[in-house]
Coordinates of C-alpha atoms and ligand atoms in Angstrom, one line a residue:
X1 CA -24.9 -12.1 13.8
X2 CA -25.5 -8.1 13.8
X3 CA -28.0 -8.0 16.2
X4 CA -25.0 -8.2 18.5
X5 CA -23.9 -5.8 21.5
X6 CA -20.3 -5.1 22.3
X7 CA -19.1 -2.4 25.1
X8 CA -15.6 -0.9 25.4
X9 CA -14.9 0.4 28.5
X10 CA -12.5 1.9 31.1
X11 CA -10.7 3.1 27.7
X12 CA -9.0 6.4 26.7
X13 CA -10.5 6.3 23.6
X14 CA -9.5 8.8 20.8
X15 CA -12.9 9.6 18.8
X16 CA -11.2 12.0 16.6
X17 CA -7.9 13.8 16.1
X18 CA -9.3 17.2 14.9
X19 CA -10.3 18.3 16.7
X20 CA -9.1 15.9 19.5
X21 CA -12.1 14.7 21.0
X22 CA -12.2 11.3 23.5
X23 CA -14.7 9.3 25.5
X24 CA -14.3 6.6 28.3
X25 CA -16.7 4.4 26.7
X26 CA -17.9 3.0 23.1
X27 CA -21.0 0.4 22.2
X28 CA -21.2 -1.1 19.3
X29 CA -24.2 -2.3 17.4
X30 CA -23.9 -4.6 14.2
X31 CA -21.7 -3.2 12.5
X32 CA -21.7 0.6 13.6
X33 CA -21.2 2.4 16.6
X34 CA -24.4 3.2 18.4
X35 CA -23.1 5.3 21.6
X36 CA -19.5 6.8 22.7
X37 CA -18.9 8.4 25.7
X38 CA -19.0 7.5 29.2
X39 CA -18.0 4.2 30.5
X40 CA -20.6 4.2 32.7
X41 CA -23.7 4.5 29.6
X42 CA -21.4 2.0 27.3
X43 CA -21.5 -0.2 30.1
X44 CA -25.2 -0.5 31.1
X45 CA -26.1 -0.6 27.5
X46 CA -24.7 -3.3 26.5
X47 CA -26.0 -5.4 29.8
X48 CA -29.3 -4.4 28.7
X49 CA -29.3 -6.0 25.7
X50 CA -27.5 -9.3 27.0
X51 CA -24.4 -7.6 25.2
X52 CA -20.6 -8.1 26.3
X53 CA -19.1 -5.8 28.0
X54 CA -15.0 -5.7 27.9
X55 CA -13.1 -3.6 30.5
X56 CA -10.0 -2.1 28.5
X57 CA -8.1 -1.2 31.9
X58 CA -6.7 1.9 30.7
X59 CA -6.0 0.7 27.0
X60 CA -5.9 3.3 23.9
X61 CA -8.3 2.7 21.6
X62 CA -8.6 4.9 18.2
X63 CA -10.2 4.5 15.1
X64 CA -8.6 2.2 12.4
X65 CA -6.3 3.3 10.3
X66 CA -7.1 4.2 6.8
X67 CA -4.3 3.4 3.9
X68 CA -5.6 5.4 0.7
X69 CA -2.9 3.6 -1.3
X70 CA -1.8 0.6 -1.8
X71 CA -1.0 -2.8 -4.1
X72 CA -2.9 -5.5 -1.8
X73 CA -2.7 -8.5 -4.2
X74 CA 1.2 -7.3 -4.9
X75 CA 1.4 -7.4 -1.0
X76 CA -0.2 -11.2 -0.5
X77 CA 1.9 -12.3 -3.2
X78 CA 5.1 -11.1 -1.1
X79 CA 3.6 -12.8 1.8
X80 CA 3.9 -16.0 -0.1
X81 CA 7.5 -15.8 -1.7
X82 CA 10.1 -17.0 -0.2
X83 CA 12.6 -14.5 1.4
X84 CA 16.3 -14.7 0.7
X85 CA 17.7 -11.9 1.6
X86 CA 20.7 -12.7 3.6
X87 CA 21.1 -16.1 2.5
X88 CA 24.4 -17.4 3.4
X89 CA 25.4 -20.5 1.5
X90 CA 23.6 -22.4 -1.6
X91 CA 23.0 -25.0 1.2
X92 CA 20.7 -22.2 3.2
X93 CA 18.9 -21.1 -0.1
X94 CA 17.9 -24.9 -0.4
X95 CA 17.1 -25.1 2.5
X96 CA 14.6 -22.0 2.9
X97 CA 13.1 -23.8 -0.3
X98 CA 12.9 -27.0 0.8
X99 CA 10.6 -25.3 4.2
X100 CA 8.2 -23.3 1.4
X101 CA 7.4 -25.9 -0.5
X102 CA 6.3 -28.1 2.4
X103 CA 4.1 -25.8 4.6
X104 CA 3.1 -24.7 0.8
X105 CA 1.6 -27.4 -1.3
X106 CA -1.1 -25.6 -3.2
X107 CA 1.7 -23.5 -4.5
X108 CA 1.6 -23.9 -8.5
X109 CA 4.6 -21.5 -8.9
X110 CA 7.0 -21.1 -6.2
X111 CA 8.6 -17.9 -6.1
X112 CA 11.3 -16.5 -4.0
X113 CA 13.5 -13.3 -3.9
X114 CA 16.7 -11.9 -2.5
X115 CA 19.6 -13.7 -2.5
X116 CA 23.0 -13.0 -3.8
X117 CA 26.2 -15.0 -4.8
X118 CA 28.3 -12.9 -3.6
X119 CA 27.6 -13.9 0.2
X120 CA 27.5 -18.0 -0.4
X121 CA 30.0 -19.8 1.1
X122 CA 30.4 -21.8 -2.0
X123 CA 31.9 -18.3 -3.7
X124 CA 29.3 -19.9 -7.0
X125 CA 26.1 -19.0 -8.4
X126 CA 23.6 -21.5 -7.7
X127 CA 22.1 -23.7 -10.9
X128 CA 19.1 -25.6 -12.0
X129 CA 20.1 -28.7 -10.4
X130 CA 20.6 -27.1 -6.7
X131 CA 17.1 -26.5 -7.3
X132 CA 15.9 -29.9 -8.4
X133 CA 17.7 -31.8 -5.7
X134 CA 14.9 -30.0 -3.5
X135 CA 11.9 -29.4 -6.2
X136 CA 11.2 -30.9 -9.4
X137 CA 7.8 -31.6 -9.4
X138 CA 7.2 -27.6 -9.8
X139 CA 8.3 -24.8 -11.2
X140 CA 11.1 -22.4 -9.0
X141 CA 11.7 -19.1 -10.1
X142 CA 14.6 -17.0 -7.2
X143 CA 14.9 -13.9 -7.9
X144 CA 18.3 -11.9 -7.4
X145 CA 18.4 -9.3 -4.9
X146 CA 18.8 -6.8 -7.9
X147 CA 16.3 -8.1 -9.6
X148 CA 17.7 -8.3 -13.0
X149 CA 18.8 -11.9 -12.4
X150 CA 17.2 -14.9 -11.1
X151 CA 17.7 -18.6 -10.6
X152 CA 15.0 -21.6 -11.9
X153 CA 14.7 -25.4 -11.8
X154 CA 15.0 -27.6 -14.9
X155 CA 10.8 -27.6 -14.2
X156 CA 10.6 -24.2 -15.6
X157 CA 13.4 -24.6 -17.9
X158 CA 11.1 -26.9 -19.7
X159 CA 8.0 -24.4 -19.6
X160 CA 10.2 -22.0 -21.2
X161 CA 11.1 -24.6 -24.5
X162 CA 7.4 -23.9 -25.4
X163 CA 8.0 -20.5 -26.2
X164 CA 8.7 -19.7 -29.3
X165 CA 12.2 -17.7 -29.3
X166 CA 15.1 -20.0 -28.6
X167 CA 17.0 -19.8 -24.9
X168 CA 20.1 -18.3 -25.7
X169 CA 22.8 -15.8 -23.8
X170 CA 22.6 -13.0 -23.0
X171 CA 18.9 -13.8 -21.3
X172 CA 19.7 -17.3 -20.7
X173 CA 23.1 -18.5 -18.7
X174 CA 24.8 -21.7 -21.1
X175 CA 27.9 -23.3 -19.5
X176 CA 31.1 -24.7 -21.5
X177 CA 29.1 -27.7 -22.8
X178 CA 26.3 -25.8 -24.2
X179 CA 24.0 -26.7 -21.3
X180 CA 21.3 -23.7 -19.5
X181 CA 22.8 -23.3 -16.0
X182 CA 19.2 -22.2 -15.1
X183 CA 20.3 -18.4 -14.5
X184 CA 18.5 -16.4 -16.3
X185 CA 18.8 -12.6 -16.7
X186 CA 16.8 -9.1 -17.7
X187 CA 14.1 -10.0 -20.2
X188 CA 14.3 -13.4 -19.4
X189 CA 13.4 -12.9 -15.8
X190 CA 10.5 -10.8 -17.4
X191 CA 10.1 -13.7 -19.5
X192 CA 9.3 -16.2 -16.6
X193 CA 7.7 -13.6 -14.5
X194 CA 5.3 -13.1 -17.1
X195 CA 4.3 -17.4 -17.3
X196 CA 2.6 -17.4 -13.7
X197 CA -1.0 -16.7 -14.0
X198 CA -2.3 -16.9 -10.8
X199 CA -6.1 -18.5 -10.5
X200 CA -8.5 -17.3 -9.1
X201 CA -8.1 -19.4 -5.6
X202 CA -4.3 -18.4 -5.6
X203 CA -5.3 -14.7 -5.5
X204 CA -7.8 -14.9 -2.9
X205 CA -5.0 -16.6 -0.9
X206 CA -3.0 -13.4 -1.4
X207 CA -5.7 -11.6 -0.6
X208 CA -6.6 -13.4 2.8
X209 CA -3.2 -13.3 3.7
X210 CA -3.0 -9.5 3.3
X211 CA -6.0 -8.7 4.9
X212 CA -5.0 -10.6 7.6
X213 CA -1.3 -8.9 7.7
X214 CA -3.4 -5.2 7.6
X215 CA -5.3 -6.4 10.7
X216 CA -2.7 -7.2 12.5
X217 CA -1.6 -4.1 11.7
X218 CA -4.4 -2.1 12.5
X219 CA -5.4 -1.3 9.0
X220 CA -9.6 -1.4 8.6
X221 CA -9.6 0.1 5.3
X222 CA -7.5 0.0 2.3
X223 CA -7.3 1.7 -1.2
X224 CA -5.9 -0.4 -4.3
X225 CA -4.1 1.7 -6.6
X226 CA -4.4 0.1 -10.2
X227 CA -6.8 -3.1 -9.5
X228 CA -6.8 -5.2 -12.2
X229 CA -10.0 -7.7 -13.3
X230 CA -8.6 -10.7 -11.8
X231 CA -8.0 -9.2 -8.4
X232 CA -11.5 -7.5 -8.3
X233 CA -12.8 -11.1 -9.1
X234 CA -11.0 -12.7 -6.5
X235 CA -12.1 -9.8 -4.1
X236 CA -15.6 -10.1 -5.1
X237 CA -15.8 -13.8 -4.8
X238 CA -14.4 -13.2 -1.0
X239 CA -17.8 -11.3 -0.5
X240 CA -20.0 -13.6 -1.8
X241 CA -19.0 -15.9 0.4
X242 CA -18.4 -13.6 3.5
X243 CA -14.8 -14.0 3.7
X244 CA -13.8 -10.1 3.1
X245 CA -13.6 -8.5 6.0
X246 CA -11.1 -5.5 5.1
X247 CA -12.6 -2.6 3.5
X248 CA -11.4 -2.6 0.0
X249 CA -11.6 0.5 -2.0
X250 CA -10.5 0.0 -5.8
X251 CA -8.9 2.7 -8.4
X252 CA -9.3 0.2 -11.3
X253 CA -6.5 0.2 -13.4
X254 CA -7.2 2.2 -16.6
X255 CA -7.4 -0.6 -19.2
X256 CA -10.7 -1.2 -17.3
X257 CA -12.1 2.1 -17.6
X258 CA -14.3 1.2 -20.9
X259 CA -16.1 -1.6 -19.3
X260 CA -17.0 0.6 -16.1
X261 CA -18.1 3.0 -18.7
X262 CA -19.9 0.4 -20.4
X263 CA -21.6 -1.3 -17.5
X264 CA -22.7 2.5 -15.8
X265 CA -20.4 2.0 -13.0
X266 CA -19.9 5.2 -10.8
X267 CA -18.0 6.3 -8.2
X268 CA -19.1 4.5 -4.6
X269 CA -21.0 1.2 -6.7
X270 CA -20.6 -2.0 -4.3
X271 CA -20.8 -2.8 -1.0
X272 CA -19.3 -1.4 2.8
X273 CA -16.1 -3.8 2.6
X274 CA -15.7 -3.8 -1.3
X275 CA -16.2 -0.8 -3.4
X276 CA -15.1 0.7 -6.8
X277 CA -14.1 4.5 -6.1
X278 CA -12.2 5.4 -10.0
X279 CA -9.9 4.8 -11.8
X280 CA -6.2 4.9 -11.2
X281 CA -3.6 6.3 -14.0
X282 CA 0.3 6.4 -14.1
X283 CA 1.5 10.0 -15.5
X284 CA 5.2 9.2 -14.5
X285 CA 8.3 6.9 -12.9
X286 CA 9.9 7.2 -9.9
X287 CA 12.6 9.3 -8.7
X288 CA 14.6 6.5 -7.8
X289 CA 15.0 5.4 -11.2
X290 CA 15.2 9.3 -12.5
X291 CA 12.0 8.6 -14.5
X292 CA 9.8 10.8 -12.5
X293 CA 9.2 13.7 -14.9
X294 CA 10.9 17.3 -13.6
X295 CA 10.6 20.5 -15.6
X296 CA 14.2 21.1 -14.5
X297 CA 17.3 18.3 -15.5
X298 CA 18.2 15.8 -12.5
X299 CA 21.2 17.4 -10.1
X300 CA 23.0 14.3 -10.5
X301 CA 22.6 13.5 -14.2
X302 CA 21.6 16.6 -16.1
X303 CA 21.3 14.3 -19.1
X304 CA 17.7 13.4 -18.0
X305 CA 14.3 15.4 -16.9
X306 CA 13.0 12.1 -16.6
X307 CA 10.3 9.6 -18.7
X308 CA 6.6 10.4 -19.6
X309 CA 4.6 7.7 -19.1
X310 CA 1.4 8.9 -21.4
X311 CA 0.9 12.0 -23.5
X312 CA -1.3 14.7 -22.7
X313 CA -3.8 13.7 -25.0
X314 CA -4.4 10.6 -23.4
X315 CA -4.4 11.9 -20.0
X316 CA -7.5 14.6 -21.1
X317 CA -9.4 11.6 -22.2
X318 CA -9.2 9.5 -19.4
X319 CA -10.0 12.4 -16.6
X320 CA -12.5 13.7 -19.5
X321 CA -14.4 10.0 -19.6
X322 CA -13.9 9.5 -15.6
X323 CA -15.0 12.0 -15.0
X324 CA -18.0 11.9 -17.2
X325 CA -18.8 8.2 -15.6
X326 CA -18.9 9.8 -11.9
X327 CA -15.1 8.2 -11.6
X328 CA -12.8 9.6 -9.2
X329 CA -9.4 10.1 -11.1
X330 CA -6.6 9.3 -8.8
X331 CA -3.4 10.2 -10.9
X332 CA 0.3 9.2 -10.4
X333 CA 2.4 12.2 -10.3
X334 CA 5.7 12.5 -8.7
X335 CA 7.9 15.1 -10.5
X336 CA 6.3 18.6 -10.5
X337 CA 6.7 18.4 -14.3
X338 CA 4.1 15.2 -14.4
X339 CA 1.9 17.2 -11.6
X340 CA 1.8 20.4 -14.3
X341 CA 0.4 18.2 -16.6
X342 CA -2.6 16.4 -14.6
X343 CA -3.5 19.5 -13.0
X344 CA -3.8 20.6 -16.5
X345 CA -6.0 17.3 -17.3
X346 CA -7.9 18.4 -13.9
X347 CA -8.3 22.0 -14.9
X348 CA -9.5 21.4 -18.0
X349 CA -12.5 19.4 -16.6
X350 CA -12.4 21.6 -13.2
X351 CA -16.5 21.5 -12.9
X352 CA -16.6 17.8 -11.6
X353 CA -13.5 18.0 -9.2
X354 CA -15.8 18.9 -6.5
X355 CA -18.0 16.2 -6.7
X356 CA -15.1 13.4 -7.3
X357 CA -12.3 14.6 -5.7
X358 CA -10.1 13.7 -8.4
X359 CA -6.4 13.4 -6.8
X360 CA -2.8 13.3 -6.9
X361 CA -0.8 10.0 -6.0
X362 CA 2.6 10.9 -4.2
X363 CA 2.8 14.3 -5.2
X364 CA 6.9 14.1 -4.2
X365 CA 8.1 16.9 -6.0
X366 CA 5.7 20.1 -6.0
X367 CA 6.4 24.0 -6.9
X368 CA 4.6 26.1 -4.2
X369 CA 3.0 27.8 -7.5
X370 CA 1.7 24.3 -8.2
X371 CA 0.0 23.7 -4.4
X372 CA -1.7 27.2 -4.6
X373 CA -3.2 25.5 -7.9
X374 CA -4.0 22.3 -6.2
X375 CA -6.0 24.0 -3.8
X376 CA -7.9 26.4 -5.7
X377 CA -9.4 23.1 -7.4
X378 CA -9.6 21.9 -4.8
X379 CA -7.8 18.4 -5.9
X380 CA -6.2 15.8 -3.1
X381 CA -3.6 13.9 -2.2
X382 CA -2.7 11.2 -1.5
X383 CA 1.1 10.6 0.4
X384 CA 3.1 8.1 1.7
X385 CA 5.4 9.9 4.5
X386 CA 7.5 6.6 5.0
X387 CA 9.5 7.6 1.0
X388 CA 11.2 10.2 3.4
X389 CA 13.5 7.6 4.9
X390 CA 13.5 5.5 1.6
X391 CA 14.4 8.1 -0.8
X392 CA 17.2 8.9 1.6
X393 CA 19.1 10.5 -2.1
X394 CA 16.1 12.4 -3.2
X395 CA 18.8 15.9 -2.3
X396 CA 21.0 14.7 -4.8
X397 CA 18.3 13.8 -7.3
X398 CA 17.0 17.4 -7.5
X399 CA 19.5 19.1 -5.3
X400 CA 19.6 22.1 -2.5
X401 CA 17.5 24.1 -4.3
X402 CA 14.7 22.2 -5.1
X403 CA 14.6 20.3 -1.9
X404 CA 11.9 22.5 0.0
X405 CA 9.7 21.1 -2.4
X406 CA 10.0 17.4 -1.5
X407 CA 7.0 16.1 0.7
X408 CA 6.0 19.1 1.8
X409 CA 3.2 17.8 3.8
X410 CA 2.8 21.1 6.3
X411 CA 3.0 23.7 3.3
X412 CA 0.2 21.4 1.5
X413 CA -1.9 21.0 4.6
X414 CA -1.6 25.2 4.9
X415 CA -2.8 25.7 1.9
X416 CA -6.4 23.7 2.6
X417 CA -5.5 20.5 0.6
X418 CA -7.1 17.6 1.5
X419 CA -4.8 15.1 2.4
X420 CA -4.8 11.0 3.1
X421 CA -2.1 9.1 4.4
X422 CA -0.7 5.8 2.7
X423 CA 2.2 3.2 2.3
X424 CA 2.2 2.5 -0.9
X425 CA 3.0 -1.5 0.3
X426 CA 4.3 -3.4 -0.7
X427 CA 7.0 -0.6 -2.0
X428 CA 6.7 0.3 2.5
X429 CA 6.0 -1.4 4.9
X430 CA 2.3 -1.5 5.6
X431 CA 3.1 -1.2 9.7
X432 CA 1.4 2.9 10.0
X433 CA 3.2 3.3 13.2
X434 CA 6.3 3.4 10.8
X435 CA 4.8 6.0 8.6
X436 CA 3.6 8.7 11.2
X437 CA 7.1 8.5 13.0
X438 CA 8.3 9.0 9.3
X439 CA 6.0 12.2 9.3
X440 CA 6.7 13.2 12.7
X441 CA 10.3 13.1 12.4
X442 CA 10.9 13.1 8.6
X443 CA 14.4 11.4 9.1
X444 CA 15.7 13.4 11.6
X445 CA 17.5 10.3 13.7
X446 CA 18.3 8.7 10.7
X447 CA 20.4 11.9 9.4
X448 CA 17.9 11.5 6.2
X449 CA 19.8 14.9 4.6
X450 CA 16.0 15.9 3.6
X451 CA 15.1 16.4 7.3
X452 CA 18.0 19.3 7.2
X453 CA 16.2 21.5 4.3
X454 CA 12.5 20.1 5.5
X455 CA 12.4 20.3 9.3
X456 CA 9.5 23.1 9.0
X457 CA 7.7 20.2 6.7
X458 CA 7.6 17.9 10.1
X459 CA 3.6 17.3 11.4
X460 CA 2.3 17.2 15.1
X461 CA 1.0 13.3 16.1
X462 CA -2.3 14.2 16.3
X463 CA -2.3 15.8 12.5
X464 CA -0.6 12.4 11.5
X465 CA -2.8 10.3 13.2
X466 CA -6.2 12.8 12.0
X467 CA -4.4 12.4 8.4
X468 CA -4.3 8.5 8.8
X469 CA -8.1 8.0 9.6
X470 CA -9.9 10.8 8.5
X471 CA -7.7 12.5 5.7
X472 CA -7.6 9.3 4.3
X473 CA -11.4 9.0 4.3
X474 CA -11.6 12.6 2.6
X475 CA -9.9 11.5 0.0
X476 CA -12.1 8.4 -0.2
X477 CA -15.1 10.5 -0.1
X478 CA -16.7 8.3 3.1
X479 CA -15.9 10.9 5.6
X480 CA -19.7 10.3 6.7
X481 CA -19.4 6.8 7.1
X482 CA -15.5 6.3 7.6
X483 CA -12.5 8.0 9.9
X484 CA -13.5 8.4 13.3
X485 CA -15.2 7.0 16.3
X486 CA -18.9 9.1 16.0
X487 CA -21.9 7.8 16.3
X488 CA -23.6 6.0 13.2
X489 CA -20.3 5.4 11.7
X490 CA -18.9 2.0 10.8
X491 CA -17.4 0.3 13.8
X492 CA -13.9 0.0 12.7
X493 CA -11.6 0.4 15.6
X494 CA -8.4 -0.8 16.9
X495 CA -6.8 -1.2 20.7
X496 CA -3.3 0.0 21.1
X497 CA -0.8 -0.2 23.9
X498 CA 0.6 3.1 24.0
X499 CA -0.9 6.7 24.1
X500 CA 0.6 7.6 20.6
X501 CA 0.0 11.3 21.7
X502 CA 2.0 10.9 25.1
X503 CA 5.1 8.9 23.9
X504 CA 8.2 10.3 22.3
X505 CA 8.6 10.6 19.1
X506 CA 10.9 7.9 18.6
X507 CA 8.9 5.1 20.8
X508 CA 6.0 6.1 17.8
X509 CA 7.4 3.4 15.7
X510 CA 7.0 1.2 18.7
X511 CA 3.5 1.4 19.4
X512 CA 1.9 -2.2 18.9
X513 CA -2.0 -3.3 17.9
X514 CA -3.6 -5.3 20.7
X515 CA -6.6 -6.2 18.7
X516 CA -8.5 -4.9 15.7
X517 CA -12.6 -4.8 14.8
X518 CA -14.1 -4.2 11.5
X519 CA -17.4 -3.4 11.2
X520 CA -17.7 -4.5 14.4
X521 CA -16.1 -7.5 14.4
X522 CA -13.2 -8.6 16.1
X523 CA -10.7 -9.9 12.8
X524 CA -7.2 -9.4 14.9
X525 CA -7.1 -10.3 18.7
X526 CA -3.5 -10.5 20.6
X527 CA -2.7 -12.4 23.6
X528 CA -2.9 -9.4 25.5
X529 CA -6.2 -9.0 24.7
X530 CA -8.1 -12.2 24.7
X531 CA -11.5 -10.9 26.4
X532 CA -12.1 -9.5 23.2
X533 CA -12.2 -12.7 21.2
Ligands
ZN1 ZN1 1.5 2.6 -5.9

């Protein structure tokens, strides 16, 4: 199947974004691209191998978009749960189940999330027994909107009698007789969270159904942050049988960090669409929940700097044994406090960083004397523009003064850092159009109070879209092979229907994916695009 010819032409077709480089006409060959430039050549070298030829009429094509970090198994999972947010009535929640569990049969667990009593027309909570009057062969588990309650069928009720510790309040909802209402709450969600093991067959289910949702969305390439075993099986079974078509790059999680060590795995071991790149590690929270680690108290609760999440100690060891297995270290670090400390971790094994690259996840909240670090060794980044809009508090968290030091992306950029773009998804949306109108604008039609101490922090279209493909690549260390449109890189390319660089910024969020080819292959084709398929 790779002996296969395929012309683009009649295209504007961005090659690169830095510099900004395009061509009229691309051919592809297997799974690279073996010319790009006029229409004219595309077009007769594809007829004279007996290749197709398709005539994009004016269409924008650009290379695919890189997303350096993400939780793709956490994303197929959301794809199959059942969404109740804005559930009405008890009668509607049944309903939505009632429509899951028929187009899903293979489902062992069915899971669902969002809903909330307070909008049900019944003015109740729902119970066990709404539940069974739609499923009782299987168990339920709906998740409160806040997430610290949830809702289950007499099915799981029973799962939960073998545990060991009794089912009693304040975890586990009784009524006046005695009876579990089937609302269960904090560690008792935890509790039935934590009984769904998901086989092998249900992950790569999540996993199709992600790819599938990145393709639509023009992503060609993602990174996993934190990959656990059973989602690297589940990947790895997908190649074997030739059914992973994404590019998946993993950071394992660190528990697995002493069997890569054991079996000699470096950085770059596996194949074009599934690859181990290092090893992911958590060094604090999240500003949202104030456990993001500041070397100054929160503005709005000076009782708390926030939560370590590992002690130094450990941190040395596991940059200091990454890095000694050829491991690129990709740290989790969003208070500048947490950032202090990997750099640090980083400095203090500085003489691999150029070879690995090890980087910064986030990087929310950073000192400027903590980017001219960064840069002198020469460590990445990795960011995720679209928190701008989510973290519309992050002024109160750490207030006026400290708020030109949130998402600095320009200052960073100045300073010579690499830099990769990413969602983060499925804590955003995976859509990219979202994210560089997010790093365009940074909030600025949304009132996001940030954009008023950060306009200066805002980033041209071009640097966001350069940031998206080839940053992101950088920071993968495939810059060679990955990023942009040259010849004798991998054919990964998508078909847009807007000139992102001619529209305003506001339409950016608009722009739509016609059709999407990885490694050459078509894998996401729209209507408007059917020569292609
Ligand atoms: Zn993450």
């Amino acid at each position: 199947m790779f002996s296969q010819i395929l012309s683009l032409i009649n295209g504007k077709i961005y090659v690169s974004f830095k510099p900004l480089k395009t061509a009229n006409g691309i051919t592809l060959f297997g799974d690279k691209i073996l010319y790009v430039g006029s229409a004219d050549h595309a077009d007769i070298l594809a007829k004279l191998q007996n290749g197709k030829v398709v005539d994009l009429d004016g269409k924008v094509a650009m290379p695919g978009f890189i997303d350096s970090h993400l939780h793709l198994d956490s994303l197929g999972i959301g794809l199959n749960t059942i969404d109740m947010r804005n559930t009405t009535s008890i009668k509607d929640l049944q309903d939505r189940l009632k429509k899951f569990a028929a187009t899903h049969p293979e489902a062992k667990w069915i899971r669902g999330r969002g809903w909330d009593q307070e909008s049900f027309e019944e003015g109740r909570w729902p119970n066990k027994s709404d539940l069974d009057e739609v499923v009782s062969d299987k168990p339920v588990l709906l998740i409160r909107t806040c997430g610290h309650a949830a809702v289950v069928n007499s099915k799981t009720l029973e799962l939960l009698k073998g545990l060991s510790k009794p089912l009693e309040p304040p975890e586990y909802d009784r009524d006046n007789s005695g009876e579990l209402t089937g609302i269960v709450r904090e560690d008792g969600v935890k509790t039935v969270r934590n009984m769904i093991i998901y086989t092998s067959e249900e992950y790569i289910k999540f996993l199709k159904d992600a790819s599938d949702h990145a393709f639509s969305n023009g992503v060609t390439t993602v990174a996993i942050a934190g990959c656990i075993s059973e989602v690297f099986k589940a990947l790895h079974l997908m190649l074997a049988n030739n059914e992973l078509r994404l590019r998946v790059r993993a950071f394992l999680s660190k528990e697995l960090l002493p069997y890569a060590k054991v079996l000699g795995i470096a950085r770059n071991f596996g194949h074009p669409n599934l690859k181990i790149s290092g090893v992911k590690v958590l060094a604090d929270g999240s500003l949202g929940a104030r456990t993001a680690l500041l070397s100054e108290p929160y503005s709005d609760d000076p009782s708390t700097s926030g939560v370590p999440t590992i002690s130094e100690e450990e941190l040395h060891r596991i940059v200091k044994e990454s890095s000694e297995n050829e491991l690129q270290v990709a740290a989790h670090g969003i208070g500048d406090k947490s950032i202090d400390q990997i750099l640090n971790a980083y400095e203090a094994f500085k003489e691999y960083i150029p070879k690995l690259r090890h980087r910064i996840e986030h990087t929310s909240v950073i000192r400027p004397d903590q980017i001219k670090r960064m840069a002198k060794l020469g460590v990445g980044t990795a960011v995720q523009p679209h928190f701008i809009p989510s973290d519309w508090w992050a002024v109160k968290r750490v207030g006026v003064k400290r708020a030109p030091w949130v998402y600095p992306f320009k200052t960073l950029l100045d300073a010579g850092i690499r830099m990769g773009f990413s969602t983060d998804c499925p804590v955003e949306p995976l859509n990219p159009w979202l994210t560089v109108y997010a790093a365009v604008t940074r909030g600025e039609y949304e009132g996001i109070e940030l954009s008023k101490y950060t306009a200066n922090e805002k980033l041209d279209v071009a640097t966001a879209l350069h940031l998206y493909t080839q940053g992101s690549a950088q920071i993968l260390h495939e810059e060679k092979e990955l990023g942009t449109l040259e010849e004798g890189k991998f054919a990964d390319l998508i078909i847009i229907d807007k000139d992102p660089l001619q529209v305003e910024p506001r339409e950016l969020k608009d722009v739509k994916v016609l059709g999407t080819i990885v490694g050459g292959i078509p894998v996401y084709v729209s209507d408007e695009l059917h020569l292609l398929a």
